[in-house]
CSV table of C-alpha atoms and ligand atoms in Angstrom, one decimal:
chain,number,residue,atom,x,y,z
A,1,UNK,CA,-8.3,3.3,-5.3
A,2,UNK,CA,-9.1,2.9,-9.0
A,3,UNK,CA,-10.3,-0.2,-10.6
A,4,UNK,CA,-7.0,-1.2,-12.1
A,5,UNK,CA,-5.3,-0.9,-8.7
A,6,UNK,CA,-8.0,-2.9,-7.0
A,7,UNK,CA,-7.6,-5.8,-9.5
A,8,UNK,CA,-3.8,-5.8,-9.0
A,9,UNK,CA,-4.2,-5.7,-5.2
A,10,UNK,CA,-6.7,-8.5,-5.2
A,11,UNK,CA,-4.5,-10.7,-7.3
A,12,UNK,CA,-1.5,-9.9,-5.2
A,13,UNK,CA,-3.2,-10.7,-2.0
A,14,UNK,CA,-5.0,-13.8,-3.1
A,15,UNK,CA,-2.4,-15.4,-5.3
A,16,UNK,CA,0.8,-13.6,-4.1
A,17,UNK,CA,1.3,-12.8,-7.7
A,18,UNK,CA,2.2,-9.7,-9.6
A,19,UNK,CA,4.3,-8.9,-12.7
A,20,UNK,CA,7.1,-6.3,-12.5
A,21,UNK,CA,5.0,-3.3,-13.4
A,22,UNK,CA,2.2,-4.3,-11.0
A,23,UNK,CA,4.7,-4.8,-8.3
A,24,UNK,CA,6.0,-1.3,-9.0
A,25,UNK,CA,2.5,0.1,-8.6
A,26,UNK,CA,2.0,-1.8,-5.3
A,27,UNK,CA,5.3,-0.3,-4.1
A,28,UNK,CA,4.7,3.4,-5.0
A,29,UNK,CA,1.0,4.1,-5.0
A,30,UNK,CA,-0.7,5.9,-2.1
A,31,UNK,CA,2.0,5.6,0.4
A,32,UNK,CA,0.4,7.5,3.3
A,33,UNK,CA,0.0,5.5,6.4
A,34,UNK,CA,-3.8,5.5,6.3
A,35,UNK,CA,-4.5,5.1,2.6
A,36,UNK,CA,-6.8,2.3,1.6
A,37,UNK,CA,-4.0,0.5,-0.2
A,38,UNK,CA,-1.7,0.8,2.8
A,39,UNK,CA,-4.3,-0.5,5.2
A,40,UNK,CA,-5.2,-3.5,3.0
A,41,UNK,CA,-1.6,-4.5,2.5
A,42,UNK,CA,-0.8,-4.0,6.2
A,43,UNK,CA,-3.8,-6.1,7.4
A,44,UNK,CA,-3.0,-8.9,5.0
A,45,UNK,CA,0.7,-8.9,6.1
A,46,UNK,CA,-0.3,-9.0,9.8
A,47,UNK,CA,-2.8,-11.8,9.2
A,48,UNK,CA,-0.1,-13.9,7.5
A,49,UNK,CA,2.5,-13.1,10.1
A,50,UNK,CA,0.0,-14.1,12.9
A,51,UNK,CA,-0.9,-17.3,11.1
A,52,UNK,CA,2.7,-18.4,11.2
A,53,UNK,CA,4.4,-16.6,14.1
A,54,UNK,CA,1.3,-15.7,16.2
A,55,UNK,CA,2.0,-12.6,18.3
A,56,UNK,CA,5.6,-13.6,19.0
A,57,UNK,CA,8.4,-11.2,18.5
A,58,UNK,CA,12.0,-12.7,18.4
A,59,UNK,CA,14.9,-10.7,19.8
A,60,UNK,CA,18.5,-10.9,18.7
A,61,UNK,CA,21.3,-9.5,20.8
A,62,UNK,CA,23.5,-7.4,18.6
A,63,UNK,CA,27.1,-7.2,19.5
A,64,UNK,CA,29.0,-4.6,17.4
A,65,UNK,CA,32.5,-5.9,18.1
A,66,UNK,CA,34.6,-3.7,15.8
A,67,UNK,CA,34.1,-0.5,13.9
A,68,UNK,CA,37.3,-0.9,11.8
A,69,UNK,CA,36.4,-1.5,8.2
A,70,UNK,CA,38.6,-1.9,5.1
A,71,UNK,CA,35.7,-0.9,2.8
A,72,UNK,CA,34.7,2.5,1.8
A,73,UNK,CA,31.0,2.2,0.9
A,74,UNK,CA,29.6,5.7,0.1
A,75,UNK,CA,26.7,5.4,2.5
A,76,UNK,CA,28.3,4.1,5.6
A,77,UNK,CA,29.5,6.1,8.6
A,78,UNK,CA,32.3,3.6,9.5
A,79,UNK,CA,33.8,3.5,6.0
A,80,UNK,CA,37.6,3.5,6.1
A,81,UNK,CA,37.7,7.0,4.5
A,82,UNK,CA,36.1,8.5,7.6
A,83,UNK,CA,39.1,9.6,9.6
A,84,UNK,CA,36.9,11.2,12.3
A,85,UNK,CA,35.7,7.9,13.8
A,86,UNK,CA,37.3,6.7,16.9
A,87,UNK,CA,38.0,3.1,16.1
A,88,UNK,CA,37.5,0.2,18.6
A,89,UNK,CA,37.8,-3.5,18.8
A,90,UNK,CA,36.3,-5.7,21.5
A,91,UNK,CA,38.3,-8.5,23.0
A,92,UNK,CA,37.0,-12.1,23.2
A,93,UNK,CA,36.5,-11.5,26.9
A,94,UNK,CA,34.4,-8.4,26.3
A,95,UNK,CA,32.3,-10.2,23.7
A,96,UNK,CA,31.8,-13.1,26.1
A,97,UNK,CA,30.7,-10.7,28.8
A,98,UNK,CA,28.1,-9.2,26.4
A,99,UNK,CA,26.8,-12.8,25.8
A,100,UNK,CA,26.7,-13.5,29.5
A,101,UNK,CA,24.6,-10.5,30.2
A,102,UNK,CA,22.4,-11.1,27.1
A,103,UNK,CA,21.8,-14.7,28.0
A,104,UNK,CA,20.7,-13.7,31.5
A,105,UNK,CA,18.2,-11.2,29.9
A,106,UNK,CA,16.7,-13.9,27.8
A,107,UNK,CA,18.5,-13.6,24.5
A,108,UNK,CA,19.0,-16.9,22.7
A,109,UNK,CA,20.5,-15.4,19.6
A,110,UNK,CA,23.8,-13.4,19.5
A,111,UNK,CA,24.6,-11.5,16.4
A,112,UNK,CA,28.3,-10.6,16.1
A,113,UNK,CA,28.5,-7.7,13.7
A,114,UNK,CA,31.5,-5.7,12.6
A,115,UNK,CA,33.1,-3.9,9.7
A,116,UNK,CA,35.4,-5.9,7.5
A,117,UNK,CA,38.3,-5.9,9.9
A,118,UNK,CA,41.3,-8.0,9.0
A,119,UNK,CA,42.6,-7.9,12.5
A,120,UNK,CA,40.1,-10.7,13.2
A,121,UNK,CA,41.6,-13.5,11.3
A,122,UNK,CA,39.6,-16.7,10.7
A,123,UNK,CA,41.3,-18.3,13.6
A,124,UNK,CA,40.3,-15.5,15.9
A,125,UNK,CA,36.7,-15.5,14.7
A,126,UNK,CA,36.6,-19.3,15.1
A,127,UNK,CA,38.0,-19.1,18.6
A,128,UNK,CA,35.4,-16.5,19.6
A,129,UNK,CA,32.5,-18.5,18.0
A,130,UNK,CA,33.6,-21.8,19.6
A,131,UNK,CA,34.0,-20.2,23.0
A,132,UNK,CA,30.4,-18.9,22.8
A,133,UNK,CA,29.2,-22.3,21.5
A,134,UNK,CA,30.9,-24.1,24.4
A,135,UNK,CA,29.3,-21.8,27.0
A,136,UNK,CA,25.8,-21.7,25.5
A,137,UNK,CA,24.7,-24.8,23.7
A,138,UNK,CA,21.1,-23.6,23.2
A,139,UNK,CA,21.7,-20.3,21.4
A,140,UNK,CA,22.0,-19.4,17.7
A,141,UNK,CA,25.2,-17.7,16.8
A,142,UNK,CA,24.9,-15.3,13.9
A,143,UNK,CA,27.8,-13.6,12.1
A,144,UNK,CA,27.6,-10.4,10.2
A,145,UNK,CA,31.2,-9.6,9.1
A,146,UNK,CA,30.9,-9.2,5.4
A,147,UNK,CA,32.3,-10.8,2.3
A,148,UNK,CA,34.7,-13.7,2.9
A,149,UNK,CA,35.9,-16.8,1.0
A,150,UNK,CA,33.8,-19.9,1.0
A,151,UNK,CA,36.6,-21.6,3.1
A,152,UNK,CA,36.4,-18.9,5.7
A,153,UNK,CA,32.6,-19.3,5.9
A,154,UNK,CA,33.0,-23.0,6.2
A,155,UNK,CA,35.4,-22.7,9.1
A,156,UNK,CA,33.1,-20.4,11.1
A,157,UNK,CA,30.3,-22.8,10.5
A,158,UNK,CA,32.4,-25.7,11.8
A,159,UNK,CA,33.3,-23.6,14.9
A,160,UNK,CA,29.6,-23.4,15.7
A,161,UNK,CA,28.0,-20.4,13.8
A,162,UNK,CA,24.5,-21.1,12.5
A,163,UNK,CA,23.4,-17.9,10.8
A,164,UNK,CA,24.9,-15.2,8.6
A,165,UNK,CA,23.6,-11.7,7.8
A,166,UNK,CA,24.9,-10.1,4.6
A,167,UNK,CA,22.5,-7.5,3.1
A,168,UNK,CA,22.7,-7.5,-0.7
A,169,UNK,CA,22.1,-3.7,-0.5
A,170,UNK,CA,20.7,-3.6,-4.1
A,171,UNK,CA,20.3,-6.3,-6.7
A,172,UNK,CA,20.9,-3.9,-9.6
A,173,UNK,CA,24.5,-3.9,-10.8
A,174,UNK,CA,24.4,-0.3,-11.9
A,175,UNK,CA,22.9,0.9,-8.7
A,176,UNK,CA,25.3,-1.2,-6.7
A,177,UNK,CA,28.2,0.6,-8.5
A,178,UNK,CA,26.7,4.0,-7.5
A,179,UNK,CA,26.7,3.0,-3.8
A,180,UNK,CA,30.1,1.3,-3.6
A,181,UNK,CA,33.7,1.9,-4.8
A,182,UNK,CA,34.8,-0.1,-7.8
A,183,UNK,CA,36.4,-3.0,-5.8
A,184,UNK,CA,32.9,-4.0,-4.7
A,185,UNK,CA,30.5,-5.7,-7.0
A,186,UNK,CA,27.0,-7.2,-6.7
A,187,UNK,CA,28.2,-10.4,-8.3
A,188,UNK,CA,30.6,-11.0,-5.4
A,189,UNK,CA,28.0,-10.3,-2.9
A,190,UNK,CA,25.6,-12.7,-4.6
A,191,UNK,CA,28.2,-15.4,-4.7
A,192,UNK,CA,28.8,-15.0,-1.0
A,193,UNK,CA,25.1,-15.3,-0.2
A,194,UNK,CA,24.8,-18.5,-2.3
A,195,UNK,CA,28.0,-20.0,-0.7
A,196,UNK,CA,26.6,-19.3,2.7
A,197,UNK,CA,23.3,-21.1,1.8
A,198,UNK,CA,25.2,-24.0,0.4
A,199,UNK,CA,27.2,-24.5,3.6
A,200,UNK,CA,24.0,-24.7,5.5
A,201,UNK,CA,23.8,-21.3,7.2
A,202,UNK,CA,20.4,-19.7,7.8
A,203,UNK,CA,20.9,-16.7,5.7
A,204,UNK,CA,19.8,-13.1,5.9
A,205,UNK,CA,19.9,-10.7,3.0
A,206,UNK,CA,18.3,-7.2,2.6
A,207,UNK,CA,18.6,-3.7,1.4
A,208,UNK,CA,18.3,-0.1,2.4
A,209,UNK,CA,15.0,1.7,1.4
A,210,UNK,CA,15.5,5.1,-0.3
A,211,UNK,CA,19.2,4.8,-0.8
A,212,UNK,CA,20.6,7.4,-3.2
A,213,UNK,CA,19.6,6.9,-6.9
A,214,UNK,CA,17.2,4.1,-5.9
A,215,UNK,CA,14.3,3.7,-8.3
A,216,UNK,CA,11.1,1.7,-7.9
A,217,UNK,CA,12.5,-0.7,-10.5
A,218,UNK,CA,15.5,-1.2,-8.3
A,219,UNK,CA,13.1,-2.3,-5.5
A,220,UNK,CA,11.3,-4.6,-7.8
A,221,UNK,CA,14.7,-6.2,-8.7
A,222,UNK,CA,15.4,-6.6,-5.0
A,223,UNK,CA,12.2,-8.5,-4.6
A,224,UNK,CA,13.0,-10.7,-7.6
A,225,UNK,CA,16.5,-11.4,-6.3
A,226,UNK,CA,15.1,-12.4,-2.9
A,227,UNK,CA,12.6,-14.7,-4.6
A,228,UNK,CA,15.5,-16.4,-6.3
A,229,UNK,CA,17.7,-16.6,-3.1
A,230,UNK,CA,14.9,-17.5,-0.7
A,231,UNK,CA,16.7,-16.2,2.4
A,232,UNK,CA,15.5,-17.0,5.9
A,233,UNK,CA,15.7,-13.4,7.0
A,234,UNK,CA,15.3,-10.1,5.2
A,235,UNK,CA,16.6,-7.0,6.8
A,236,UNK,CA,15.4,-3.7,5.5
A,237,UNK,CA,15.6,-0.2,6.9
A,238,UNK,CA,15.6,3.4,5.6
A,239,UNK,CA,18.8,4.9,4.3
A,240,UNK,CA,19.9,7.7,6.7
A,241,UNK,CA,22.6,10.1,5.6
A,242,UNK,CA,25.8,10.3,7.6
A,243,UNK,CA,27.7,13.6,7.6
A,244,UNK,CA,31.2,12.2,7.1
A,245,UNK,CA,30.2,10.3,3.9
A,246,UNK,CA,29.9,11.3,0.2
A,247,UNK,CA,26.1,11.0,0.7
A,248,UNK,CA,26.0,13.6,3.5
A,249,UNK,CA,23.5,15.7,1.6
A,250,UNK,CA,21.4,12.9,0.2
A,251,UNK,CA,17.7,12.5,1.2
A,252,UNK,CA,16.7,10.1,3.9
A,253,UNK,CA,14.6,7.0,3.1
A,254,UNK,CA,10.9,7.3,3.8
A,255,UNK,CA,9.0,5.8,6.7
A,256,UNK,CA,6.0,5.1,4.6
A,257,UNK,CA,8.0,3.4,1.8
A,258,UNK,CA,9.8,1.3,4.3
A,259,UNK,CA,6.6,0.2,5.9
A,260,UNK,CA,5.1,-0.6,2.5
A,261,UNK,CA,8.1,-2.7,1.6
A,262,UNK,CA,7.7,-4.6,4.9
A,263,UNK,CA,4.1,-5.5,4.2
A,264,UNK,CA,4.9,-6.5,0.6
A,265,UNK,CA,7.8,-8.7,1.9
A,266,UNK,CA,5.6,-10.4,4.5
A,267,UNK,CA,3.0,-11.2,1.8
A,268,UNK,CA,5.6,-12.5,-0.7
A,269,UNK,CA,7.7,-14.3,2.0
A,270,UNK,CA,5.2,-15.5,4.6
A,271,UNK,CA,7.9,-17.4,6.6
A,272,UNK,CA,10.6,-14.8,6.5
A,273,UNK,CA,12.1,-13.4,9.7
A,274,UNK,CA,11.7,-9.6,9.2
A,275,UNK,CA,13.3,-7.3,11.6
A,276,UNK,CA,11.8,-4.0,12.5
A,277,UNK,CA,15.2,-2.2,12.4
A,278,UNK,CA,17.0,0.3,14.5
A,279,UNK,CA,17.2,2.6,11.5
A,280,UNK,CA,13.4,2.5,11.3
A,281,UNK,CA,13.2,3.5,15.0
A,282,UNK,CA,15.7,6.3,14.3
A,283,UNK,CA,13.6,8.1,11.6
A,284,UNK,CA,10.4,8.0,13.7
A,285,UNK,CA,9.7,7.7,17.4
A,286,UNK,CA,7.4,4.8,16.9
A,287,UNK,CA,9.1,3.4,13.8
A,288,UNK,CA,9.8,0.0,15.2
A,289,UNK,CA,6.2,-0.4,16.5
A,290,UNK,CA,4.9,0.6,13.1
A,291,UNK,CA,7.3,-1.9,11.5
A,292,UNK,CA,5.9,-4.7,13.6
A,293,UNK,CA,2.3,-3.8,12.7
A,294,UNK,CA,3.3,-3.7,9.0
A,295,UNK,CA,4.6,-7.3,9.1
A,296,UNK,CA,7.9,-7.4,10.9
A,297,UNK,CA,8.5,-10.0,13.7
A,298,UNK,CA,12.0,-9.5,14.9
A,299,UNK,CA,13.8,-6.8,16.9
A,300,UNK,CA,17.6,-6.5,17.4
A,301,UNK,CA,18.5,-4.5,20.4
A,302,UNK,CA,22.1,-3.7,21.2
A,303,UNK,CA,24.2,-5.7,23.7
A,304,UNK,CA,27.5,-3.9,23.0
A,305,UNK,CA,29.1,-2.2,25.9
A,306,UNK,CA,27.6,1.3,26.4
A,307,UNK,CA,31.1,2.8,26.1
A,308,UNK,CA,31.5,1.9,22.5
A,309,UNK,CA,27.9,2.2,21.3
A,310,UNK,CA,28.1,5.7,19.9
A,311,UNK,CA,31.2,4.7,17.9
A,312,UNK,CA,29.3,2.2,15.8
A,313,UNK,CA,27.6,4.9,13.9
A,314,UNK,CA,26.6,3.7,10.4
A,315,UNK,CA,24.2,6.6,10.2
A,316,UNK,CA,23.5,9.7,12.2
A,317,UNK,CA,21.3,10.0,15.4
A,318,UNK,CA,21.2,6.3,15.9
A,319,UNK,CA,18.9,5.5,18.9
A,320,UNK,CA,19.7,3.4,22.0
A,321,UNK,CA,23.3,4.4,22.1
A,322,UNK,CA,23.2,5.5,25.7
A,323,UNK,CA,21.1,2.7,27.2
A,324,UNK,CA,22.3,-0.4,29.0
A,325,UNK,CA,21.2,-3.7,27.5
A,326,UNK,CA,18.8,-4.3,30.4
A,327,UNK,CA,17.1,-0.9,29.9
A,328,UNK,CA,16.8,-1.5,26.2
A,329,UNK,CA,15.1,-4.9,26.8
A,330,UNK,CA,12.5,-3.3,29.2
A,331,UNK,CA,11.9,-0.4,26.9
A,332,UNK,CA,11.5,-2.8,23.9
A,333,UNK,CA,9.2,-5.1,25.8
A,334,UNK,CA,6.9,-2.1,26.4
A,335,UNK,CA,7.1,-1.0,22.9
A,336,UNK,CA,6.3,-4.4,21.5
A,337,UNK,CA,3.4,-4.8,23.9
A,338,UNK,CA,2.0,-1.4,22.9
A,339,UNK,CA,2.1,-2.6,19.3
A,340,UNK,CA,0.0,-5.7,20.3
A,341,UNK,CA,2.7,-8.4,20.3
A,342,UNK,CA,5.1,-10.0,22.8
A,343,UNK,CA,8.8,-10.7,23.1
A,344,UNK,CA,9.6,-14.4,23.6
A,345,UNK,CA,12.7,-16.1,25.0
A,346,UNK,CA,13.5,-18.3,22.0
A,347,UNK,CA,16.2,-18.9,19.4
A,348,UNK,CA,13.6,-17.7,16.9
A,349,UNK,CA,14.4,-20.0,14.1
A,350,UNK,CA,12.6,-19.6,10.8
A,351,UNK,CA,9.4,-21.7,10.8
A,352,UNK,CA,10.0,-23.7,7.7
A,353,UNK,CA,12.2,-26.7,6.7
A,354,UNK,CA,15.5,-25.3,5.6
A,355,UNK,CA,15.9,-26.0,1.9
B,401,5AD,N1,21.7,4.3,6.6
B,401,5AD,C1,21.0,3.2,6.8
B,401,5AD,N2,21.5,1.9,6.8
B,401,5AD,C2,22.8,1.8,6.6
B,401,5AD,N3,23.6,0.7,6.6
B,401,5AD,C3,24.9,1.2,6.4
B,401,5AD,N4,24.9,2.5,6.3
B,401,5AD,C4,23.7,2.9,6.4
B,401,5AD,C5,23.0,4.2,6.4
B,401,5AD,N5,23.7,5.3,6.2
B,401,5AD,C6,23.1,-0.6,6.6
B,401,5AD,C7,23.6,-1.4,5.4
B,401,5AD,C8,24.4,-2.5,6.1
B,401,5AD,C9,23.8,-2.6,7.5
B,401,5AD,C10,24.7,-3.2,8.5
B,401,5AD,O1,23.5,-1.3,7.8
B,401,5AD,O2,22.5,-2.0,4.7
B,401,5AD,O3,24.3,-3.8,5.4
B,402,FES,FE1,16.9,0.7,23.5
B,402,FES,FE2,14.4,1.7,23.9
B,402,FES,S1,15.0,-0.1,22.8
B,402,FES,S2,16.3,2.3,24.8
């Protein structure tokens, strides 16, 4: 490492401070897994993570309850323009069955994720949420169902939802427009995230690493946006091309860059809940283990019925689509242990006073 880089690194690690061009250097320099820079950042990230969360890894039970979507995002496999997808919707009873099984396995957070599917009106969502809430008083209910009005978000919250995941995808307007059709804008996404915060949700934002046209400057802008938003969770994973999308031939996001971003995020956001994502596990056999070592502290295995797993294909070759929830839990427990951490039965709330 040259002297300039060493000074930038020391300042970042000791004072959590860097200007935009320094951040860009921290993001893109010497990305290999065993470079000196990678190791220093990873060890610092792990130290911070352990000082706050110990060796605990939180699990979230992901229930992908609909793959219908009214949007046509260029990167996503379940975009409405993909006519080759077999579409499915889970009934309330099927969703509750996933929760029952998940609860028994030790899950204390359920994440209901789906495309933006207008079949599920606010009343239906509220009914599902309040049914889960009545059955399980000690779980966190997370929704991840896209952009809605503030009134809708308020109604879900009143019904018993506590958290909401809505990745911002990219905080640069121009880049946002290159990933989405013209109906979708970063401004709207941002407004939704602030509305969610105002209502009192624990909020998760995040972005894809290595999405088409992404520059290092875009990643710096993502970090700055996150500093402004101060979300409780930050979900990042590599972009993975899907054949039936306009980005079929685009390059996949890198393992090393994703790991680097995780370490930088842990250092800049010590308290954040950082998932080691399924996308990371998809591009490398030990992707999720490496993610945990780089600073992540959450994993989100799938609780959806095996029969529909393959159909929720945001990207190709998604892992864990053939495994029962119980198998996934055992497999993940081993993986997490091999990485030097342990899965806990806990809601896994963020360890800071919610602002
Ligand atoms: N590769 C990686 N991640 C993707 N997502 C959607 N499509 C892809 C893809 N092709 C991510 C988006 C979305 C989250 C649910 O999945 O960031 O917010
Ligand atoms: Fe699902 Fe390993 S985590 S099979």
